[in-house]
Every structure is written in structure tokens, then in C-alpha cells.
Tab-separated table of C-alpha atoms and ligand atoms in Angstrom:
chain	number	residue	atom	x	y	z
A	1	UNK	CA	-33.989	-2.954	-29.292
A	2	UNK	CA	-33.607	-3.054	-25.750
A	3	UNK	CA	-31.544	-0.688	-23.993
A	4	UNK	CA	-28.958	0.541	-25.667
A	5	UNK	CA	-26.541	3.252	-26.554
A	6	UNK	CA	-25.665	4.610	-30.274
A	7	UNK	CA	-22.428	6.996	-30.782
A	8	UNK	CA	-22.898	9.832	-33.250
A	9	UNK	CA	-20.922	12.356	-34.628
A	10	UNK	CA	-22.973	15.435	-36.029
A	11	UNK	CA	-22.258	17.611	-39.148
A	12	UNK	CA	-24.025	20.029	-41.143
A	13	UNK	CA	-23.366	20.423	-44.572
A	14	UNK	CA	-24.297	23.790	-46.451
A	15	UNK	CA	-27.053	23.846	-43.270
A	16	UNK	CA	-28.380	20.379	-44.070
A	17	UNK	CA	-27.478	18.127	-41.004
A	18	UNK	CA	-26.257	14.641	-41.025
A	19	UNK	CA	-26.113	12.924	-37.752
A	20	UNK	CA	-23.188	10.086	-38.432
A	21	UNK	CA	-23.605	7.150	-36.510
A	22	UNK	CA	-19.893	5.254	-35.525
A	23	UNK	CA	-21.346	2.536	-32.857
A	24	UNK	CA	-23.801	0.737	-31.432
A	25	UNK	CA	-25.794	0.047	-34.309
A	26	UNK	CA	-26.805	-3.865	-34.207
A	27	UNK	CA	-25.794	-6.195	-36.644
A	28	UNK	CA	-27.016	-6.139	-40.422
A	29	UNK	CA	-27.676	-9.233	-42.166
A	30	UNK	CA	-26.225	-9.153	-45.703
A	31	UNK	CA	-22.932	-8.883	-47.380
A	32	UNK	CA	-23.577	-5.492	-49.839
A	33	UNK	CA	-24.266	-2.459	-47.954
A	34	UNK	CA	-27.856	-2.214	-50.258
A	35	UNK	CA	-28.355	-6.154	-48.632
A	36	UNK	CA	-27.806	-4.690	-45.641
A	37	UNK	CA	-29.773	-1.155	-46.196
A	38	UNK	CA	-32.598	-3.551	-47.121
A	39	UNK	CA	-31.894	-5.308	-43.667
A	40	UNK	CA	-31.573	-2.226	-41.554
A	41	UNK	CA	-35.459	-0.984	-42.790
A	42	UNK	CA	-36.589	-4.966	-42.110
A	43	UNK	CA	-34.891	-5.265	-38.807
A	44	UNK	CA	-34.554	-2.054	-37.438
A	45	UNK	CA	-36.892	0.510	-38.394
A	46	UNK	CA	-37.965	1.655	-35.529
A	47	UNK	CA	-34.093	2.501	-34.473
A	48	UNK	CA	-33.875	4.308	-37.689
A	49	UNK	CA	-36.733	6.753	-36.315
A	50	UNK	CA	-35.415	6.772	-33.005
A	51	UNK	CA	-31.927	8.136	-34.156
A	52	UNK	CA	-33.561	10.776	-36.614
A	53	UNK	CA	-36.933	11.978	-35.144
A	54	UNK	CA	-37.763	14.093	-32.268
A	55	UNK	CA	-36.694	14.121	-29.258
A	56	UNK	CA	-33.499	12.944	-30.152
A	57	UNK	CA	-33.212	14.778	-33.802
A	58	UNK	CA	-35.710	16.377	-35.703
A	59	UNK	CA	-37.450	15.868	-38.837
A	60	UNK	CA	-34.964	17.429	-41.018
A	61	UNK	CA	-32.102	15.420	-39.819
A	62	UNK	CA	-30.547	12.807	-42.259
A	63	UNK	CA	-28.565	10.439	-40.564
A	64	UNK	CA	-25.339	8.099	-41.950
A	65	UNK	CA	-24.817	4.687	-40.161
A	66	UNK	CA	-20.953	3.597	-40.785
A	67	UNK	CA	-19.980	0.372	-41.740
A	68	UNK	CA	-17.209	-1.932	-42.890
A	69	UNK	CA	-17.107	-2.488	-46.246
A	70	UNK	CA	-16.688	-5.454	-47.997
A	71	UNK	CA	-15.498	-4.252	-50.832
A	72	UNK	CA	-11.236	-3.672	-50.724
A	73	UNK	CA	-11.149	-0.656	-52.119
A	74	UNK	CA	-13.785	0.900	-49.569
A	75	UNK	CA	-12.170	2.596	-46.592
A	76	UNK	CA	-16.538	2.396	-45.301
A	77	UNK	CA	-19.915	1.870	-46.154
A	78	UNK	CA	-22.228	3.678	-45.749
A	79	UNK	CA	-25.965	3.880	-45.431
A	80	UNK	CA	-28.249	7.125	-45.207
A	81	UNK	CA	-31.420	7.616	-43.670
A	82	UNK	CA	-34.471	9.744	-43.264
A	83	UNK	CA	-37.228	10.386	-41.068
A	84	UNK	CA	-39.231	8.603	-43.389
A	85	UNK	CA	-37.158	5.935	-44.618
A	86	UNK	CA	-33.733	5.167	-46.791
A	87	UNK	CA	-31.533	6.961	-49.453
A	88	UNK	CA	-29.644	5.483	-52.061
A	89	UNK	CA	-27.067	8.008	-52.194
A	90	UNK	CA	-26.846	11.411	-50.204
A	91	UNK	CA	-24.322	14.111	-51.691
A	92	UNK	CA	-24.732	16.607	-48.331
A	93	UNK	CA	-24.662	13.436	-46.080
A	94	UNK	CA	-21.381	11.495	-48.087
A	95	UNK	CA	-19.541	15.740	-47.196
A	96	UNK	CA	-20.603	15.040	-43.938
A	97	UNK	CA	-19.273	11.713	-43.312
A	98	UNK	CA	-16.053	12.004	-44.691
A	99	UNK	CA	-15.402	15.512	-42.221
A	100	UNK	CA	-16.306	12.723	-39.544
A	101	UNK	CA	-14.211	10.488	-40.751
A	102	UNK	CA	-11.478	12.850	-40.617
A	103	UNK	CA	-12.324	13.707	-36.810
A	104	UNK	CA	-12.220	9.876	-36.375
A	105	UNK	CA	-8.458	9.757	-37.591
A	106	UNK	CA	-9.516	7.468	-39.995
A	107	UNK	CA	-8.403	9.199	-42.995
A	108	UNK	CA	-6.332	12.018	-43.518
A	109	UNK	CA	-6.531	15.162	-46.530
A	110	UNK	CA	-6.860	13.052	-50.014
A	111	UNK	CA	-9.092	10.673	-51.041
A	112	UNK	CA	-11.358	7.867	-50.675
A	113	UNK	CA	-13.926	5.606	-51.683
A	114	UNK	CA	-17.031	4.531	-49.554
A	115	UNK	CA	-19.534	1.980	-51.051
A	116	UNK	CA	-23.346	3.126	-50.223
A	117	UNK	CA	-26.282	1.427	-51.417
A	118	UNK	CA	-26.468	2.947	-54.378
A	119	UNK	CA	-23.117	1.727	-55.627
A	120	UNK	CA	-19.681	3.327	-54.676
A	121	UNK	CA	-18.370	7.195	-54.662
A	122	UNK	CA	-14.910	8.600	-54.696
A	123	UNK	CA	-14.840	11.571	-52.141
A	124	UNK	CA	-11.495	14.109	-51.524
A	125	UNK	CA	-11.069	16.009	-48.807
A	126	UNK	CA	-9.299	18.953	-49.962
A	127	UNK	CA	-6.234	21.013	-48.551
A	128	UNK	CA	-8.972	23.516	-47.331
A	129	UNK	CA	-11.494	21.364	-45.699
A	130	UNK	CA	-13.630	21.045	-48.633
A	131	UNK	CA	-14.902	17.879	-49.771
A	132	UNK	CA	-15.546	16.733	-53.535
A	133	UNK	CA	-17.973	13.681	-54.286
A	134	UNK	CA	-17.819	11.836	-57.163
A	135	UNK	CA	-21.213	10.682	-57.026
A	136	UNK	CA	-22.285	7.304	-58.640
A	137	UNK	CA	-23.293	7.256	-62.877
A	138	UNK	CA	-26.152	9.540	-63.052
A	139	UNK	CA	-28.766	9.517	-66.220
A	140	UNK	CA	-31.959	11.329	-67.560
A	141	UNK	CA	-34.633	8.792	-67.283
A	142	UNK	CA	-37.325	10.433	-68.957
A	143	UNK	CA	-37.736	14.197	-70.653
A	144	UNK	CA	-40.859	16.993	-70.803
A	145	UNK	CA	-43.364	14.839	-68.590
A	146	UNK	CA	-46.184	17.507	-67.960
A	147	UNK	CA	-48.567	16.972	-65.045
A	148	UNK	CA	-51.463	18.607	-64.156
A	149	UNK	CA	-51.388	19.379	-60.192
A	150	UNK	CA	-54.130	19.727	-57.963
A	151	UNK	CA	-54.447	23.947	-58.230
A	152	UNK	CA	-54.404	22.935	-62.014
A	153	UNK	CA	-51.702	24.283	-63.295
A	154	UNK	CA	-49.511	22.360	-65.430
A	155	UNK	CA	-45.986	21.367	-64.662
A	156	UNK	CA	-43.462	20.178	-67.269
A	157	UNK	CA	-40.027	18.690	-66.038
A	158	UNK	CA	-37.538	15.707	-66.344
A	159	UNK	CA	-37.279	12.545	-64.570
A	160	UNK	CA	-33.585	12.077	-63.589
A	161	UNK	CA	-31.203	9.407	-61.383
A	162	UNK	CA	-28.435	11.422	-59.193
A	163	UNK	CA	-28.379	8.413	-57.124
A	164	UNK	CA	-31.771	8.706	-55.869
A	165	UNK	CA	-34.943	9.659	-58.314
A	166	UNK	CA	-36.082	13.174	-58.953
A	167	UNK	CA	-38.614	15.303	-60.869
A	168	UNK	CA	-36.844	18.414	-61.835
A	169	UNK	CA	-38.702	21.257	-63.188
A	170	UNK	CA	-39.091	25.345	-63.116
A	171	UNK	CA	-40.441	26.772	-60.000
A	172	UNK	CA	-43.755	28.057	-61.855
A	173	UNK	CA	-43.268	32.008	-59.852
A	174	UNK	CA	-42.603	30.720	-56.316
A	175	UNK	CA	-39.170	32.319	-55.593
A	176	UNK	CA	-37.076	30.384	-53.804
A	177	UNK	CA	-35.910	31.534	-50.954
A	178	UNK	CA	-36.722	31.136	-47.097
A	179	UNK	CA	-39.807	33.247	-47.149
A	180	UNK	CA	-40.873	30.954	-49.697
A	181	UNK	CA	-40.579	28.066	-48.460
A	182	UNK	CA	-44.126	26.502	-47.402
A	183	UNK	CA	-45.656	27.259	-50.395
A	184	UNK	CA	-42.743	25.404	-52.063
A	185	UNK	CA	-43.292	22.342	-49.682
A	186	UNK	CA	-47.009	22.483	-50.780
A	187	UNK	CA	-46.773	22.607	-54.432
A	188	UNK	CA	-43.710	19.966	-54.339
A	189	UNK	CA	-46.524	17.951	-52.265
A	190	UNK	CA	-49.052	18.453	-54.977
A	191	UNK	CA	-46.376	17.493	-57.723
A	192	UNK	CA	-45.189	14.333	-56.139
A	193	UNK	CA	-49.282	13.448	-55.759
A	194	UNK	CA	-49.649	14.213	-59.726
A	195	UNK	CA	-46.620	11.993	-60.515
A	196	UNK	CA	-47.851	9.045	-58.623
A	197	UNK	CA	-51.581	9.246	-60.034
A	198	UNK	CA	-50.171	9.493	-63.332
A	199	UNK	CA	-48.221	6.377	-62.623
A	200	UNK	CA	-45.171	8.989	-63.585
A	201	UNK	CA	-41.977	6.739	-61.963
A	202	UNK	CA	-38.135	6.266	-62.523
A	203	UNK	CA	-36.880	2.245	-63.800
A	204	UNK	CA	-38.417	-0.628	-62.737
A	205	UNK	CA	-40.816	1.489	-61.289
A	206	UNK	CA	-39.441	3.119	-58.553
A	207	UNK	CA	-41.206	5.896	-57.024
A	208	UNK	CA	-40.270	9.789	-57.793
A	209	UNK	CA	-39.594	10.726	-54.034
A	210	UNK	CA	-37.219	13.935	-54.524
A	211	UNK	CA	-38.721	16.823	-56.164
A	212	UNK	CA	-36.857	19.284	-57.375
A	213	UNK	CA	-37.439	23.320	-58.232
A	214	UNK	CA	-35.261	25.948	-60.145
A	215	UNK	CA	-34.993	29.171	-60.799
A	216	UNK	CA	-32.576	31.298	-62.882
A	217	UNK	CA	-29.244	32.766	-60.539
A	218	UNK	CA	-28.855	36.542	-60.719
A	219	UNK	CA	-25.049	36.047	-61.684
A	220	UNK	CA	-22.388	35.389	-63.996
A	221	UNK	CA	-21.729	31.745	-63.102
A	222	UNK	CA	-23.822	28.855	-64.997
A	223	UNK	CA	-26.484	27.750	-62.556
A	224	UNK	CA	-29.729	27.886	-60.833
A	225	UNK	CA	-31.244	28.492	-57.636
A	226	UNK	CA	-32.267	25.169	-56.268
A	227	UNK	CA	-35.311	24.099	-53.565
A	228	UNK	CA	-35.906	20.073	-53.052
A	229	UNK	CA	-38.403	18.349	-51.160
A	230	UNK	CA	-37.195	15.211	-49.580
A	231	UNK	CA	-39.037	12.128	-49.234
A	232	UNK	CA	-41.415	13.072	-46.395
A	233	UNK	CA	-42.768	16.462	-45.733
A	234	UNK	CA	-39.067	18.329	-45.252
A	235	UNK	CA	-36.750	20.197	-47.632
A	236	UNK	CA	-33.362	19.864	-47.845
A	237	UNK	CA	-31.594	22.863	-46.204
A	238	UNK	CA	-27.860	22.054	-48.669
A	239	UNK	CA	-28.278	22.493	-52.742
A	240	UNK	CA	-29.204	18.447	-52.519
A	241	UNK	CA	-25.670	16.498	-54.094
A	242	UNK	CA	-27.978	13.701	-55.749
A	243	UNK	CA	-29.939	16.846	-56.800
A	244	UNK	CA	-27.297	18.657	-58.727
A	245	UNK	CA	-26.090	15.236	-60.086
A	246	UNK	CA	-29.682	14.413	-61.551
A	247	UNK	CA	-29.770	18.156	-63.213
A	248	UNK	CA	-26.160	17.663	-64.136
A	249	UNK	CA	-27.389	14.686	-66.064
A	250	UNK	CA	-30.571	16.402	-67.657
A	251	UNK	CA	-28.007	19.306	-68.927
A	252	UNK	CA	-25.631	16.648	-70.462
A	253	UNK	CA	-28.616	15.280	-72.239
A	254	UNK	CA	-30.100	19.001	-73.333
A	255	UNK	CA	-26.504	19.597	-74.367
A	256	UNK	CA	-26.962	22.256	-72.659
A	257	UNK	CA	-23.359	22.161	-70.672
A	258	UNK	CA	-20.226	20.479	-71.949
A	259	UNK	CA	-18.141	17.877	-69.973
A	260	UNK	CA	-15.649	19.358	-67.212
A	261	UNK	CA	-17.724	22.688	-67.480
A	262	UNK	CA	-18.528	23.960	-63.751
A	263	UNK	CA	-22.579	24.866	-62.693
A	264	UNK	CA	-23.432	26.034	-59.411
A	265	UNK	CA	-26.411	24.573	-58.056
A	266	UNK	CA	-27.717	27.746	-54.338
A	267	UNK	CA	-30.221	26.152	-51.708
A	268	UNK	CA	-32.787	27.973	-50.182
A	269	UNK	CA	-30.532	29.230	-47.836
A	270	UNK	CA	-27.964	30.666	-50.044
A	271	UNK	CA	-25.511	28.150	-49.560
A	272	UNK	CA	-23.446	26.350	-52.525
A	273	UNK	CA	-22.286	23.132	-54.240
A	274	UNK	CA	-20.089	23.910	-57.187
A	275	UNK	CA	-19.995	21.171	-59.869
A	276	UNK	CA	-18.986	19.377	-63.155
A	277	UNK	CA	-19.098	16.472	-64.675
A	278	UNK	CA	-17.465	13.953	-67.184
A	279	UNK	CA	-19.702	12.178	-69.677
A	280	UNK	CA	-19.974	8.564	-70.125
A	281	UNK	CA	-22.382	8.024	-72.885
A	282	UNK	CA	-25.837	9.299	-72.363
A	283	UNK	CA	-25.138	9.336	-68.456
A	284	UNK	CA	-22.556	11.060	-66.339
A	285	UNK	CA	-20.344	11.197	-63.427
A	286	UNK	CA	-21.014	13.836	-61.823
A	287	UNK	CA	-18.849	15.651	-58.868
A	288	UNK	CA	-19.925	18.136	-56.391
A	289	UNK	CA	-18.066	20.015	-54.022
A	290	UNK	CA	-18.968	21.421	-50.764
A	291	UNK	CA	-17.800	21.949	-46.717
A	292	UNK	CA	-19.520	20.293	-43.953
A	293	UNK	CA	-18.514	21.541	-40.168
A	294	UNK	CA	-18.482	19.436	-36.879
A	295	UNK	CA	-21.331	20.552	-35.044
A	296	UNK	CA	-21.400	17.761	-32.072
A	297	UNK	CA	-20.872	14.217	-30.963
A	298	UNK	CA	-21.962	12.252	-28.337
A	299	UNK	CA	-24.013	9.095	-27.041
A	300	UNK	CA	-27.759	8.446	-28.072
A	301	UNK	CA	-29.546	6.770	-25.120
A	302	UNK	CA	-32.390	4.139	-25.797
A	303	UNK	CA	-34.478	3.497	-22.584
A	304	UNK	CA	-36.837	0.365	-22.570
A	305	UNK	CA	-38.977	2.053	-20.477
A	306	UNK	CA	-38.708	5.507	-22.535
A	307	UNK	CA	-42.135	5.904	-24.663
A	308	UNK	CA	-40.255	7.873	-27.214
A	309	UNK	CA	-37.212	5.692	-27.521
A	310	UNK	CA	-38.349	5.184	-30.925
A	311	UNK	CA	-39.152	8.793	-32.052
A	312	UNK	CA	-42.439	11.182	-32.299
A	313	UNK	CA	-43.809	10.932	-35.876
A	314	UNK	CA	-44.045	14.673	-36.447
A	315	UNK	CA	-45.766	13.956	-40.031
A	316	UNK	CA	-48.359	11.753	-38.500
A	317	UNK	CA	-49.360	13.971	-35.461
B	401	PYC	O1	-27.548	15.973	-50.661
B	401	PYC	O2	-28.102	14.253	-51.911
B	401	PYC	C1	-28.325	15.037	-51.001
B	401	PYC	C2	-29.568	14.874	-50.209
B	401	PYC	C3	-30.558	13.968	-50.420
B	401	PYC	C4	-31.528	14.182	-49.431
B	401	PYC	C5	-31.087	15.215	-48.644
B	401	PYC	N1	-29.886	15.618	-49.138
């Protein structure tokens, strides 16, 4: 890309950012917003990285490029994106979008569809500024896979599609909670190493790239205390939406919580997604519910001549 400007609208949702991008993005080949996902990490990676990374974003920051849809019922698409890569689905980032789609005057209190890559959601905004997300079907893919780690402790969990693929399992004694919080990153490091030498992936193959820890809540309400490493080296600062559809769907399968029944997924931070779920088969569709908050908006700038128009990689340094 030559020189160029994006518009952006940011949000954070639960403490997990989402930079929204409304303009400026070139043109996508493909019809489906997953032909045009694909297109986006063909075409345009290096934009990708330059929206995200340092010293425009920062590693953490997820960001949501707008689109038409061309699907009727679609009032967007939308596709989400890391420092390292794509999503399929993003339950903080879809919160996000739809407050900035509010700012936008593009819809009002009530609710809408957006298609994203991994197939479409139904989000409400509520009355109160909340937002619900019915996320796409969600399934247990695989139960009880142990894996010996590199510190050699074993590690059982389930293998689970919330509309991206995750390894869910007990945190074995690391609490989870800010202090925590490197030591978490390094043992979901070691567990994401384990699954791929073990050739441990979700269907057709696809790699395991969110890992997922809980640990019991010190309350009333049915639910756990959640920590999830994103693909890359960063953790998600919200209680992860895809994450608390994936456990949603290894609970339906455990019959371990009964359709429409709420369960309350805390991040790291203490923050909340309250959820249910109603069954369809084996799978689910799950909904979580959250707030997201304006936090800025503005122009990204793109110099030719700028050598980090396209990002620092942090991970790489
Ligand atoms: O909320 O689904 C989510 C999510 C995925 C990666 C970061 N957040």
C-alpha cells in the first residue's frame, strides 16, 4: 500500500480492545466475507500488521475491518484480526463493533445480524448499552485429550469450536489473576507446543490456536474463572466470547448445564460475560452478553516513506 489513510473507531470490551476499521481499507477480492478474509491475509498482510502492531496499536489489540455484506439479512460483515493473523469469530470484538456501529448511526437499540467468516451472528444491543451475541453453532470436537508438556506435567482437557478452536482445560495451581499472568502465558505456550507435536488439532486439521484455563469462581453463580492465550504470545484481557461458547459447548456435552441455564465465564481482570445457550443436537448456540465503551476514533496514517508503516513485530524482536 502506498500512502494511505484508514478510519477507525476504538472500543474496549470487558478491557480487551478492538480497533474497528470503517474506511480506507482497499478492496477484497471475493464475494463471502471468509473469500474475502482469505483475500485480506493474501493481499494485504502487511496492512493487517500495520493497523494492529506498534506504533500504531499494540500487540494486544484485535482489530474489526467493516464491510458490506452480501448476504440480505446482514446489516455488515465483518472480519477480525490479530497481530498474528485472522479470527473466525471474535465474541469481545462482534460487542465492540456493534457499540461502533451504534456511534456510526447505523443501527439503533435492537438487533442485528453481521456475517463474519465464520458464518453469521445475531447481536442486540440492549436498552442499557449491553450487547448480546448469538455466536455461530458451537460443538465439542474431541473430549479428555491428555498431553504431556514440556515441565512434564500432564494436562487433560477438551478440544472445542466457539467459532474459533480451543483447548480447554483446568489451570493445574496457577491462579488466575493479573499477578499470574506470565506464568499462565508460559504454560499456555508449552500446551499449545504439546498439542501440535502430538498432532492434537480441531476438523480437517486445523490448528488448536486458543488455549484456554479455568478455575473454580468463589460464588454462588455457575461458572469459572477464565485466562486464554490468543494466537500469538498475548492473552485476551475480556472472558474470550468464542471462549465461553467453546466451554458452553463442552458443558452441553458433559451434561453438565441444561439449555437456557446462565454460566458466567471472569477474565483475568475481573471483568464478565454472562451466558446461556440453546441446544441443537450435540452442538449449541451459544449467547454471551457483555458492554464495550468508545474509547477513540480517528485516522490511521500510512507513510511510504515511514519504516514502520507496516508495524514492529514485537514477538519477533
Ligand atoms: O472474545 O472471542 C473473543 C476473542 C477471541 C480472541 C480475542 N477475543
Amino acid at each position: 500500500m502506498a500512502t494511505g489513510k484508514i478510519r477507525y473507531i476504538d472500543t474496549h470490551t470487558a478491557g480487551e480492545p478492538t480497533r474497528v476499521v470503517v474506511d480506507g481499507f482497499p478492496h477484497l477480492d471475493g464475494e463471502s466475507i471468509a473469500d474475502r478474509r482469505d483475500a485480506l491475509i493474501r493481499d494485504h498482510d502487511d496492512l493487517r500488521a500495520g493497523i494492529v502492531r506498534e506504533p500504531r496499536g499494540h500487540e494486544a489489540m484485535v482489530a474489526a475491518l467493516l464491510l458490506e455484506s452480501s448476504v440480505k439479512e446482514c446489516a455488515a460483515g465483518v472480519i477480525f484480526f490479530n497481530n498474528v493473523g485472522a479470527l473466525g469469530m471474535c465474541g469481545h470484538g462482534a460487542i465492540g463493533v456493534v457499540k461502533a456501529l451504534h456511534r456510526l448511526g447505523k443501527i439503533d437499540t435492537g438487533s442485528c445480524k453481521l456475517e463474519t467468516p465464520a458464518g453469521i451472528i445475531k447481536t442486540t444491543l440492549h436498552p442499557d448499552g449491553e450487547v448480546s451475541v448469538r455466536n455461530v453453532r458451537s460443538y465439542r470436537f474431541a473430549a479428555d485429550v491428555s498431553l504431556t508438556i514440556d515441565r512434564g506435567i500432564e494436562i487433560t482437557g477438551d478440544v472445542a469450536w466457539g467459532g474459533n478452536w480451543f483447548f480447554i482445560a483446568e489451570s493445574p495451581g496457577i491462579s488466575i489473576e493479573p499477578r499470574g499472568i506470565d506464568e499462565l502465558i508460559e504454560l499456555c505456550c508449552e500446551i499449545r507446543r504439546a498439542l501440535q507435536s502430538a498432532g492434537v488439532t480441531g476438523a480437517s486439521g486445523a490448528p488448536i490456536d486458543h488455549i484456554e484455563l479455568h478455575e473454580s469462581l468463589e460464588e454462588e453463580d455457575a461458572g469459572v474463572r477464565c485466562f486464554v492465550l490468543c494466537p500469538g504470545k498475548e492473552w485476551d484481557r475480556s472472558p474470550c466470547g468464542t471462549g465461553t461458547s467453546a466451554t458452553l459447548a463442552c458443558l452441553h456435552a458433559r451434561g453438565q448445564l441444561a439449555e437456557g441455564d446462565s454460566w458466567t465465564q471472569v477474565g483475568p481482570l475481573g471483568t464478565r460475560f454472562s451466558s446461556s445457550y440453546i441446544a441443537d443436537g450435540t452442538a449449541i448456540y451459544p449467547t454471551i452478553r457483555g458492554n464495550a465503551y468508545i474509547s477513540g476514533e480517528g485516522w490511521l496514517h500510512f507513510d511510504e516513506d515511514d519504516p514502520f508503516r507496516y508495524g514492529i513485530d514485537c514477538i519477533d524482536l
